[in-house]
Amino acid sequence: MSTPEQWLQALQTDIDQNAYGAYPAELYEPIRYIMSLSGKRLRPLMTLMAASLYTDDWSKALKPAQAVEVFHNFTLMHDDIMDCAPLRRGKPTVHARWNTNTAILSGDVMLIKAYDLLLTVDSNRLRSILVRFNQTATEVCEGQQLDMNFETRWDVSEEEYLNMIRLKTSVLLGFALELGGMVGGADEDATRLLFEAGVSMGIGFQLKDDLLDVYGDPAKFGKQVGGDIMANKKTFLLIEALERARGKARADLDYWLAADTFDKEEKVQAVTAIYDALGIRTLTEQKIDEYFSRGFDCLGRVAADPTRKAPLLGFVRQLVEREQ
Amino acid sequence: MSTPEQWLQALQTDIDQNAYGAYPAELYEPIRYIMSLSGKRLRPLMTLMAASLYTDDWSKALKPAQAVEVFHNFTLMHDDIMDCAPLRRGKPTVHARWNTNTAILSGDVMLIKAYDLLLTVDSNRLRSILVRFNQTATEVCEGQQLDMNFETRWDVSEEEYLNMIRLKTSVLLGFALELGGMVGGADEDATRLLFEAGVSMGIGFQLKDDLLDVYGDPAKFGKQVGGDIMANKKTFLLIEALERARGKARADLDYWLAADTFDKEEKVQAVTAIYDALGIRTLTEQKIDEYFSRGFDCLGRVAADPTRKAPLLGFVRQLVEREQ
């Protein structure tokens, strides 16, 4: 048995050793750059942990795990262009540091490299893993398109929002776990449960992001509390408020959403007060609990040795309890 | 045995029936749009013809052939963004008709769909086909990056240029033939020769494009003769001229390359005269012959029934003899 620290170390070494390519340098330098920005490597860690449920030889899941991380960073590189984001993890984004063309083309190569890394799996699992990866990758793109569509709509329903975050962020967490299971040798029931666990947890994590942005403890929360409110970002909280607000609450909410110039703190306080009055906080907390419970329920039903399950359960519990 | 017309018909039907996806429409509509712009389907036809060298059941090569066409159109969609191209085959490009974000994201999905279509091949060939596809796809991106790099350089050598067009346009033709061979059941020698034939032919085609843009018969040439000269496009002819021009010829060439305002016809005539004086036309024709001969030599050495080879050879000969 190994510890999460050993897995992370092995993964980091493997990522650092991958040069992706040499010539032309303009194509490969941005890939090494984005892969070196210190993410938490959550997704590939989950792949290693899921593989470890069924095998001591988790090192054979290193390259597939890296495929998930490379794919994830490919989506970040292209999403940052689409969102005109200047910074990623405190550093200039690829299109900002180089240019848009470079970010498009280096991203394209990353998607191909993700497939390359997946080709390391056993032949008897290759096709089924690629079928699942293709479906996941397609859904992530669908989620990004929906997210962009929703920016200009004010009638997004709860169901539409939950479906969008499921596609954009959660199916990849589900696939990360499922992939580990498949590489480790899990049966069909277990891989399905691992996928469902990842998806439910992923939706819970995204909803918690939305919640913490408003109700997080400023001392613990990494970003400025209220950022989403200032930017009119269509979060779960705003969508619920738009569905529920009537009379003066609705008029107040519309006022703040339409205001071109405003005191930032005043807007955050006012919108938070509307959320409070509508019971949005409790509603969101209940939804988060619901998804986390569903996720833990699925993990509980995964047929695997309890000792082997402990690190994965501990790791997920830590993520669930984070306050930043 | 089937005829090229039957192959093209079957291919077109198969392409028309592929919806790629439904929701969100914004993601899939641009894919159907670019796939419907009437290209000549050269690459997938080559895949079908190569498969037909070894099997009557060429229909099993339809989906893999379509993968090549979808991949090719993915590169067009992204290249058109990078080149700021307003038109493609006389119609608005995807980023012009929709927007850049749509062209990035729909292109990403197309790359994934290409892999989906490749997953239809027999299991015993799956890994080797994907290894070859990944290498080809990566090289096409490398070629595009080199092409962009060369735009701002005036010291590109013949060797660098030939390598760039090999990567950007020729390896995919090579892969199209190789893939057909692999799906049809060719042995390793034959698939290697098919690949090399496609690469040599592809370089020949690109050099012929460069040549016809200057020396094409205006009555037969589809575009305006001299377009590359007007735009200072770094073609094989210009690169050879830059390597060879001395004294007055070099001064004249530099003058026309630096001229901001000029009479279009006068520039085309003047630069063509410099090419004539330097023997660039003959030099380019010799190079084209060299690559075409190498291509036909490889095709000749492919071990297959001569009757089965006839349609492919006829098709390639037609492409070689085109004057537009």
Coordinates of N, CA and C in Angstrom, one line a residue, chain B residues 3-192:
Chain B
T3 N -15.8 1.4 -58.5 CA -15.3 2.5 -59.2 C -15.1 3.7 -58.2
P4 N -14.2 4.6 -58.6 CA -14.0 5.8 -57.7 C -15.3 6.5 -57.5
E5 N -16.2 6.5 -58.5 CA -17.5 7.2 -58.3 C -18.3 6.5 -57.2
Q6 N -18.3 5.2 -57.2 CA -19.1 4.4 -56.2 C -18.5 4.7 -54.8
W7 N -17.1 4.7 -54.7 CA -16.5 5.0 -53.4 C -16.9 6.4 -52.9
L8 N -16.9 7.4 -53.8 CA -17.2 8.8 -53.5 C -18.6 8.9 -53.0
Q9 N -19.5 8.2 -53.7 CA -20.9 8.2 -53.4 C -21.2 7.6 -52.0
A10 N -20.6 6.5 -51.7 CA -20.7 5.8 -50.4 C -20.2 6.7 -49.3
L11 N -19.1 7.3 -49.6 CA -18.4 8.2 -48.6 C -19.3 9.4 -48.3
Q12 N -19.8 10.0 -49.4 CA -20.6 11.2 -49.2 C -21.9 10.9 -48.4
T13 N -22.5 9.7 -48.7 CA -23.7 9.3 -48.0 C -23.4 9.1 -46.5
D14 N -22.3 8.5 -46.3 CA -21.9 8.2 -44.9 C -21.6 9.5 -44.1
I15 N -20.9 10.5 -44.8 CA -20.6 11.7 -44.2 C -21.9 12.5 -43.9
D16 N -22.9 12.5 -44.9 CA -24.1 13.2 -44.8 C -25.0 12.7 -43.6
Q17 N -24.8 11.4 -43.4 CA -25.7 10.8 -42.3 C -25.1 11.0 -40.9
N18 N -23.9 11.5 -40.8 CA -23.3 11.7 -39.5 C -23.7 13.0 -38.9
A19 N -24.5 13.0 -37.8 CA -25.0 14.3 -37.2 C -24.0 14.8 -36.2
Y20 N -23.0 14.0 -35.8 CA -22.0 14.3 -34.8 C -22.5 14.6 -33.4
G21 N -23.7 15.1 -33.3 CA -24.3 15.4 -32.0 C -25.4 16.3 -32.1
A22 N -26.2 16.5 -31.1 CA -27.4 17.3 -31.2 C -27.4 18.6 -30.2
Y23 N -27.0 18.3 -29.0 CA -27.2 19.4 -28.0 C -25.8 19.7 -27.3
P24 N -25.4 20.9 -27.2 CA -26.0 22.1 -27.7 C -25.8 22.3 -29.2
A25 N -26.8 22.8 -29.9 CA -26.7 23.0 -31.3 C -25.6 23.8 -31.7
E26 N -25.2 24.9 -30.9 CA -24.1 25.8 -31.2 C -22.8 25.0 -31.5
L27 N -22.7 23.9 -30.9 CA -21.4 23.1 -30.9 C -21.4 22.3 -32.2
Y28 N -22.5 21.7 -32.6 CA -22.5 20.7 -33.7 C -22.9 21.3 -35.0
E29 N -23.6 22.4 -35.1 CA -24.0 23.0 -36.3 C -22.8 23.4 -37.2
P30 N -21.7 24.0 -36.5 CA -20.5 24.3 -37.3 C -19.8 23.1 -37.9
I31 N -19.9 22.0 -37.2 CA -19.3 20.8 -37.7 C -20.0 20.3 -39.0
R32 N -21.3 20.2 -38.9 CA -22.1 19.8 -40.1 C -21.8 20.8 -41.2
Y33 N -21.7 22.1 -40.9 CA -21.5 23.1 -41.9 C -20.1 22.9 -42.6
I34 N -19.1 22.8 -41.9 CA -17.8 22.6 -42.6 C -17.7 21.3 -43.3
M35 N -18.3 20.3 -42.8 CA -18.2 19.0 -43.4 C -19.1 19.0 -44.7
S36 N -20.0 19.9 -44.8 CA -20.9 19.9 -46.0 C -20.3 20.8 -47.1
L37 N -19.3 21.6 -46.8 CA -18.7 22.4 -47.9 C -18.0 21.5 -48.8
S38 N -18.3 21.5 -50.1 CA -18.0 20.5 -51.0 C -16.5 20.4 -51.3
G39 N -15.8 19.7 -50.5 CA -14.4 19.4 -50.8 C -14.3 18.2 -51.7
K40 N -13.1 17.9 -52.2 CA -13.0 16.8 -53.1 C -12.9 15.4 -52.5
R41 N -12.8 15.4 -51.1 CA -12.7 14.2 -50.3 C -11.5 13.3 -50.8
L42 N -10.5 13.9 -51.2 CA -9.3 13.2 -51.7 C -8.8 12.2 -50.7
R43 N -8.6 12.7 -49.4 CA -8.0 11.9 -48.4 C -8.8 10.6 -48.1
P44 N -10.1 10.8 -47.8 CA -10.8 9.5 -47.5 C -11.0 8.6 -48.7
L45 N -11.0 9.2 -49.9 CA -11.1 8.4 -51.1 C -9.8 7.5 -51.2
M46 N -8.7 8.1 -50.9 CA -7.4 7.4 -50.9 C -7.4 6.2 -49.9
T47 N -8.1 6.5 -48.7 CA -8.2 5.4 -47.7 C -9.0 4.2 -48.3
L48 N -10.1 4.6 -48.9 CA -11.0 3.5 -49.5 C -10.2 2.8 -50.6
M49 N -9.5 3.5 -51.4 CA -8.8 2.8 -52.5 C -7.7 1.9 -52.0
A50 N -7.0 2.4 -51.0 CA -5.9 1.6 -50.4 C -6.5 0.3 -49.8
A51 N -7.6 0.5 -49.1 CA -8.3 -0.7 -48.5 C -8.7 -1.7 -49.6
S52 N -9.1 -1.2 -50.7 CA -9.6 -2.0 -51.8 C -8.5 -2.8 -52.5
L53 N -7.2 -2.4 -52.2 CA -6.1 -3.2 -52.8 C -6.1 -4.6 -52.2
Y54 N -6.7 -4.7 -51.0 CA -6.6 -6.0 -50.3 C -7.9 -6.6 -49.9
T55 N -9.0 -5.9 -50.1 CA -10.3 -6.6 -49.7 C -11.5 -6.0 -50.6
D56 N -12.4 -6.9 -50.8 CA -13.7 -6.4 -51.5 C -14.6 -5.7 -50.5
D57 N -14.3 -6.0 -49.2 CA -15.2 -5.4 -48.1 C -14.6 -4.0 -47.8
W58 N -14.5 -3.1 -48.8 CA -14.0 -1.8 -48.5 C -14.9 -1.0 -47.6
S59 N -16.1 -1.4 -47.5 CA -17.1 -0.6 -46.7 C -16.6 -0.5 -45.2
K60 N -15.8 -1.5 -44.8 CA -15.3 -1.4 -43.4 C -14.3 -0.3 -43.2
A61 N -13.8 0.3 -44.4 CA -12.9 1.4 -44.3 C -13.6 2.8 -44.3
L62 N -15.0 2.7 -44.5 CA -15.7 4.0 -44.6 C -15.6 4.9 -43.4
K63 N -15.7 4.3 -42.2 CA -15.7 5.1 -40.9 C -14.2 5.6 -40.7
P64 N -13.2 4.7 -40.8 CA -11.8 5.2 -40.7 C -11.5 6.3 -41.8
A65 N -12.0 6.1 -43.0 CA -11.8 7.1 -44.0 C -12.4 8.5 -43.6
Q66 N -13.6 8.4 -43.0 CA -14.3 9.6 -42.6 C -13.5 10.2 -41.4
A67 N -12.8 9.4 -40.6 CA -12.0 10.0 -39.5 C -10.9 10.9 -40.1
V68 N -10.3 10.5 -41.2 CA -9.3 11.3 -41.8 C -9.9 12.6 -42.3
E69 N -11.1 12.5 -42.9 CA -11.7 13.7 -43.4 C -12.2 14.7 -42.3
V70 N -12.7 14.1 -41.2 CA -13.1 14.9 -40.1 C -11.8 15.6 -39.5
F71 N -10.7 14.8 -39.3 CA -9.5 15.4 -38.8 C -9.0 16.5 -39.7
H72 N -9.0 16.3 -41.0 CA -8.6 17.3 -42.0 C -9.4 18.6 -41.8
N73 N -10.7 18.4 -41.7 CA -11.6 19.6 -41.5 C -11.4 20.3 -40.2
F74 N -11.1 19.5 -39.1 CA -10.7 20.1 -37.9 C -9.5 21.0 -38.0
T75 N -8.5 20.6 -38.8 CA -7.3 21.4 -38.9 C -7.7 22.7 -39.7
L76 N -8.6 22.5 -40.7 CA -9.0 23.7 -41.5 C -9.7 24.7 -40.6
M77 N -10.6 24.2 -39.7 CA -11.4 25.1 -38.9 C -10.4 25.9 -37.9
H78 N -9.4 25.2 -37.3 CA -8.5 25.9 -36.5 C -7.5 26.8 -37.3
D79 N -7.0 26.2 -38.4 CA -6.1 27.0 -39.2 C -6.7 28.3 -39.7
D80 N -8.0 28.3 -40.1 CA -8.7 29.5 -40.5 C -8.7 30.5 -39.5
I81 N -8.9 30.1 -38.2 CA -8.8 31.1 -37.1 C -7.4 31.8 -37.1
M82 N -6.4 30.9 -37.1 CA -5.0 31.4 -37.0 C -4.6 32.3 -38.2
D83 N -5.1 31.9 -39.4 CA -4.8 32.7 -40.6 C -5.7 33.9 -40.8
C84 N -6.7 34.1 -39.9 CA -7.7 35.1 -40.1 C -8.4 35.0 -41.4
A85 N -8.6 33.8 -41.9 CA -9.2 33.6 -43.3 C -10.7 33.8 -43.2
P86 N -11.2 34.7 -44.1 CA -12.7 35.0 -44.1 C -13.5 33.9 -44.9
L87 N -12.8 33.3 -45.9 CA -13.5 32.4 -46.8 C -12.8 31.0 -46.8
R88 N -13.7 30.0 -47.0 CA -13.1 28.6 -47.3 C -14.1 28.0 -48.3
R89 N -13.5 27.6 -49.4 CA -14.3 27.1 -50.6 C -15.4 28.0 -50.9
G90 N -15.1 29.3 -50.9 CA -16.1 30.3 -51.3 C -17.2 30.6 -50.3
K91 N -17.2 30.0 -49.1 CA -18.2 30.2 -48.1 C -17.5 30.8 -46.9
P92 N -18.3 31.5 -46.0 CA -17.7 32.1 -44.8 C -17.0 31.0 -43.9
T93 N -15.9 31.3 -43.4 CA -15.3 30.3 -42.5 C -16.1 30.2 -41.2
V94 N -15.9 29.2 -40.4 CA -16.7 29.0 -39.2 C -16.5 30.2 -38.2
H95 N -15.3 30.6 -38.0 CA -15.1 31.7 -37.0 C -15.7 33.0 -37.6
A96 N -15.8 33.2 -38.9 CA -16.4 34.4 -39.5 C -17.9 34.3 -39.4
R97 N -18.5 33.1 -39.7 CA -19.9 33.0 -39.7 C -20.5 32.9 -38.2
W98 N -19.8 32.2 -37.3 CA -20.2 32.2 -35.9 C -19.2 33.1 -35.2
N99 N -18.3 32.6 -34.5 CA -17.2 33.4 -33.8 C -16.0 32.5 -33.5
T100 N -15.0 33.1 -33.0 CA -13.7 32.4 -32.7 C -13.9 31.3 -31.7
N101 N -14.6 31.6 -30.6 CA -14.9 30.6 -29.6 C -15.5 29.4 -30.1
T102 N -16.6 29.6 -30.9 CA -17.3 28.5 -31.5 C -16.3 27.6 -32.4
A103 N -15.5 28.3 -33.2 CA -14.6 27.6 -34.1 C -13.5 26.8 -33.3
I104 N -13.1 27.4 -32.1 CA -12.1 26.6 -31.3 C -12.8 25.4 -30.7
L105 N -14.0 25.5 -30.1 CA -14.6 24.4 -29.4 C -15.2 23.4 -30.3
S106 N -15.8 23.8 -31.4 CA -16.3 22.8 -32.4 C -15.2 22.1 -33.0
G107 N -14.1 22.8 -33.3 CA -12.9 22.1 -33.8 C -12.4 21.0 -32.8
D108 N -12.4 21.4 -31.5 CA -11.9 20.4 -30.5 C -12.8 19.1 -30.5
V109 N -14.1 19.4 -30.6 CA -15.0 18.2 -30.7 C -14.8 17.4 -31.9
M110 N -14.4 18.0 -33.1 CA -14.1 17.3 -34.3 C -12.9 16.3 -34.1
L111 N -11.9 16.8 -33.4 CA -10.7 16.0 -33.2 C -11.1 14.8 -32.4
I112 N -12.0 15.0 -31.4 CA -12.5 13.8 -30.6 C -13.3 12.9 -31.5
K113 N -14.1 13.4 -32.4 CA -15.0 12.6 -33.3 C -14.1 11.8 -34.2
A114 N -13.0 12.4 -34.6 CA -12.1 11.6 -35.5 C -11.6 10.3 -34.8
Y115 N -11.3 10.4 -33.5 CA -10.9 9.3 -32.8 C -12.0 8.3 -32.6
D116 N -13.2 8.8 -32.4 CA -14.4 8.0 -32.3 C -14.6 7.1 -33.6
L117 N -14.4 7.8 -34.7 CA -14.6 7.1 -36.0 C -13.5 6.0 -36.2
L118 N -12.3 6.3 -35.6 CA -11.2 5.3 -35.8 C -11.4 4.1 -34.9
L119 N -12.2 4.2 -33.8 CA -12.5 3.1 -32.9 C -13.3 2.0 -33.6
T120 N -13.7 2.2 -34.8 CA -14.5 1.2 -35.5 C -13.5 0.1 -36.1
V121 N -12.2 0.3 -36.1 CA -11.3 -0.7 -36.7 C -11.2 -1.9 -35.9
D122 N -10.8 -3.0 -36.5 CA -10.6 -4.3 -35.8 C -9.7 -4.1 -34.6
S123 N -10.0 -4.9 -33.6 CA -9.2 -4.8 -32.3 C -7.7 -5.0 -32.5
N124 N -7.4 -6.0 -33.4 CA -6.0 -6.4 -33.5 C -5.2 -5.3 -34.2
R125 N -5.8 -4.3 -34.9 CA -5.1 -3.2 -35.5 C -5.3 -1.9 -34.8
L126 N -6.2 -1.9 -33.7 CA -6.5 -0.6 -33.1 C -5.3 0.2 -32.6
R127 N -4.5 -0.5 -31.8 CA -3.4 0.2 -31.2 C -2.4 0.8 -32.2
S128 N -2.1 0.0 -33.2 CA -1.1 0.4 -34.2 C -1.6 1.5 -35.0
I129 N -2.9 1.5 -35.3 CA -3.5 2.6 -36.1 C -3.6 3.9 -35.3
L130 N -3.9 3.8 -34.0 CA -3.9 5.0 -33.2 C -2.5 5.6 -33.0
V131 N -1.5 4.7 -32.8 CA -0.2 5.2 -32.7 C 0.2 6.0 -33.9
R132 N -0.1 5.4 -35.1 CA 0.2 6.1 -36.3 C -0.6 7.4 -36.5
F133 N -1.9 7.3 -36.1 CA -2.7 8.5 -36.2 C -2.2 9.6 -35.3
N134 N -1.8 9.3 -34.1 CA -1.3 10.3 -33.1 C -0.1 11.0 -33.7
Q135 N 0.8 10.1 -34.2 CA 2.0 10.7 -34.8 C 1.7 11.7 -35.9
T136 N 0.8 11.2 -36.8 CA 0.5 12.1 -37.9 C -0.2 13.4 -37.5
A137 N -1.1 13.3 -36.6 CA -1.9 14.4 -36.1 C -0.9 15.4 -35.4
T138 N 0.0 14.9 -34.6 CA 1.0 15.8 -34.0 C 1.9 16.5 -35.1
E139 N 2.3 15.7 -36.1 CA 3.1 16.3 -37.1 C 2.4 17.4 -37.9
V140 N 1.1 17.2 -38.1 CA 0.3 18.2 -38.8 C 0.3 19.5 -38.0
C141 N 0.2 19.4 -36.7 CA 0.2 20.6 -35.8 C 1.6 21.2 -35.9
E142 N 2.7 20.4 -35.9 CA 4.0 20.9 -36.0 C 4.2 21.7 -37.3
G143 N 3.7 21.1 -38.4 CA 3.8 21.8 -39.7 C 3.1 23.2 -39.6
Q144 N 1.9 23.2 -39.0 CA 1.2 24.5 -39.0 C 2.0 25.5 -38.1
Q145 N 2.6 25.1 -37.0 CA 3.4 26.0 -36.2 C 4.6 26.5 -37.0
L146 N 5.3 25.6 -37.8 CA 6.4 26.0 -38.6 C 6.0 27.0 -39.6
D147 N 4.9 26.7 -40.3 CA 4.4 27.6 -41.3 C 4.2 29.0 -40.7
M148 N 3.6 29.1 -39.5 CA 3.5 30.4 -38.9 C 4.8 31.0 -38.5
N149 N 5.7 30.2 -38.0 CA 7.1 30.7 -37.7 C 7.8 31.3 -39.0
F150 N 7.6 30.6 -40.1 CA 8.3 31.1 -41.3 C 7.8 32.4 -41.9
E151 N 6.5 32.8 -41.5 CA 5.9 34.0 -42.0 C 6.8 35.2 -41.7
T152 N 7.5 35.2 -40.5 CA 8.3 36.4 -40.1 C 9.8 36.1 -40.4
R153 N 10.2 35.1 -41.1 CA 11.6 34.8 -41.4 C 11.9 34.9 -42.8
W154 N 13.1 35.5 -43.2 CA 13.5 35.6 -44.6 C 14.6 34.7 -44.9
D155 N 15.0 33.8 -44.0 CA 16.1 33.0 -44.3 C 15.7 31.5 -44.2
V156 N 14.5 31.2 -44.6 CA 14.0 29.8 -44.6 C 14.7 29.0 -45.7
S157 N 15.3 27.9 -45.4 CA 16.1 27.1 -46.4 C 15.1 26.2 -47.1
E158 N 15.6 25.7 -48.3 CA 14.8 24.7 -49.0 C 14.4 23.5 -48.2
E159 N 15.4 23.1 -47.4 CA 15.2 21.9 -46.6 C 14.1 22.2 -45.5
E160 N 14.2 23.3 -44.9 CA 13.2 23.7 -43.9 C 11.8 23.8 -44.5
Y161 N 11.7 24.4 -45.7 CA 10.4 24.5 -46.4 C 9.8 23.1 -46.7
L162 N 10.7 22.3 -47.3 CA 10.2 20.9 -47.7 C 9.7 20.2 -46.4
N163 N 10.5 20.3 -45.3 CA 10.1 19.6 -44.1 C 8.7 20.2 -43.6
M164 N 8.6 21.5 -43.7 CA 7.3 22.1 -43.2 C 6.1 21.6 -44.0
I165 N 6.2 21.6 -45.4 CA 5.0 21.1 -46.1 C 4.9 19.6 -46.0
R166 N 6.0 18.9 -45.8 CA 5.8 17.4 -45.5 C 4.9 17.2 -44.2
L167 N 5.2 18.0 -43.2 CA 4.5 17.9 -41.9 C 3.1 18.4 -42.1
K168 N 2.9 19.6 -42.6 CA 1.6 20.3 -42.6 C 0.6 19.7 -43.6
T169 N 1.1 19.2 -44.7 CA 0.1 18.7 -45.7 C 0.3 17.2 -46.1
S170 N 1.6 16.7 -46.1 CA 1.8 15.5 -46.8 C 1.7 14.2 -45.9
V171 N 2.1 14.3 -44.7 CA 2.0 13.1 -43.8 C 0.5 12.6 -43.7
L172 N -0.4 13.6 -43.8 CA -1.8 13.1 -43.7 C -2.3 12.4 -45.0
L173 N -1.8 12.7 -46.1 CA -2.0 12.0 -47.3 C -1.4 10.6 -47.2
G174 N -0.2 10.6 -46.7 CA 0.5 9.3 -46.4 C -0.3 8.4 -45.5
F175 N -0.8 9.0 -44.4 CA -1.5 8.3 -43.4 C -2.8 7.8 -44.0
A176 N -3.5 8.6 -44.9 CA -4.7 8.2 -45.5 C -4.6 6.9 -46.2
L177 N -3.5 6.8 -47.0 CA -3.2 5.6 -47.8 C -2.8 4.4 -46.8
E178 N -2.0 4.7 -45.9 CA -1.5 3.7 -44.9 C -2.7 3.1 -44.1
L179 N -3.6 4.0 -43.7 CA -4.7 3.6 -42.9 C -5.6 2.6 -43.7
G180 N -5.8 3.0 -45.0 CA -6.6 2.1 -45.8 C -5.9 0.7 -45.9
G181 N -4.6 0.7 -46.1 CA -3.9 -0.5 -46.2 C -4.0 -1.3 -44.9
M182 N -3.9 -0.7 -43.8 CA -4.0 -1.4 -42.5 C -5.4 -1.9 -42.3
V183 N -6.4 -1.2 -42.6 CA -7.8 -1.7 -42.5 C -8.1 -2.8 -43.4
G184 N -7.5 -2.7 -44.6 CA -7.7 -3.7 -45.7 C -7.0 -5.0 -45.4
G185 N -5.9 -4.9 -44.6 CA -5.1 -6.1 -44.2 C -3.7 -6.2 -44.9
A186 N -3.2 -5.1 -45.3 CA -1.8 -5.1 -45.8 C -0.8 -5.5 -44.8
D187 N 0.4 -6.0 -45.3 CA 1.4 -6.3 -44.4 C 2.3 -5.0 -44.1
E188 N 3.3 -5.1 -43.3 CA 4.0 -4.0 -42.8 C 4.8 -3.3 -44.0
D189 N 5.4 -4.1 -44.9 CA 6.1 -3.5 -46.0 C 5.1 -2.6 -46.9
A190 N 3.9 -3.2 -47.1 CA 3.0 -2.5 -48.0 C 2.5 -1.2 -47.3
T191 N 2.2 -1.3 -46.0 CA 1.7 0.0 -45.4 C 2.8 1.0 -45.3
R192 N 4.0 0.6 -45.2 CA 5.1 1.6 -45.2 C 5.2 2.2 -46.5

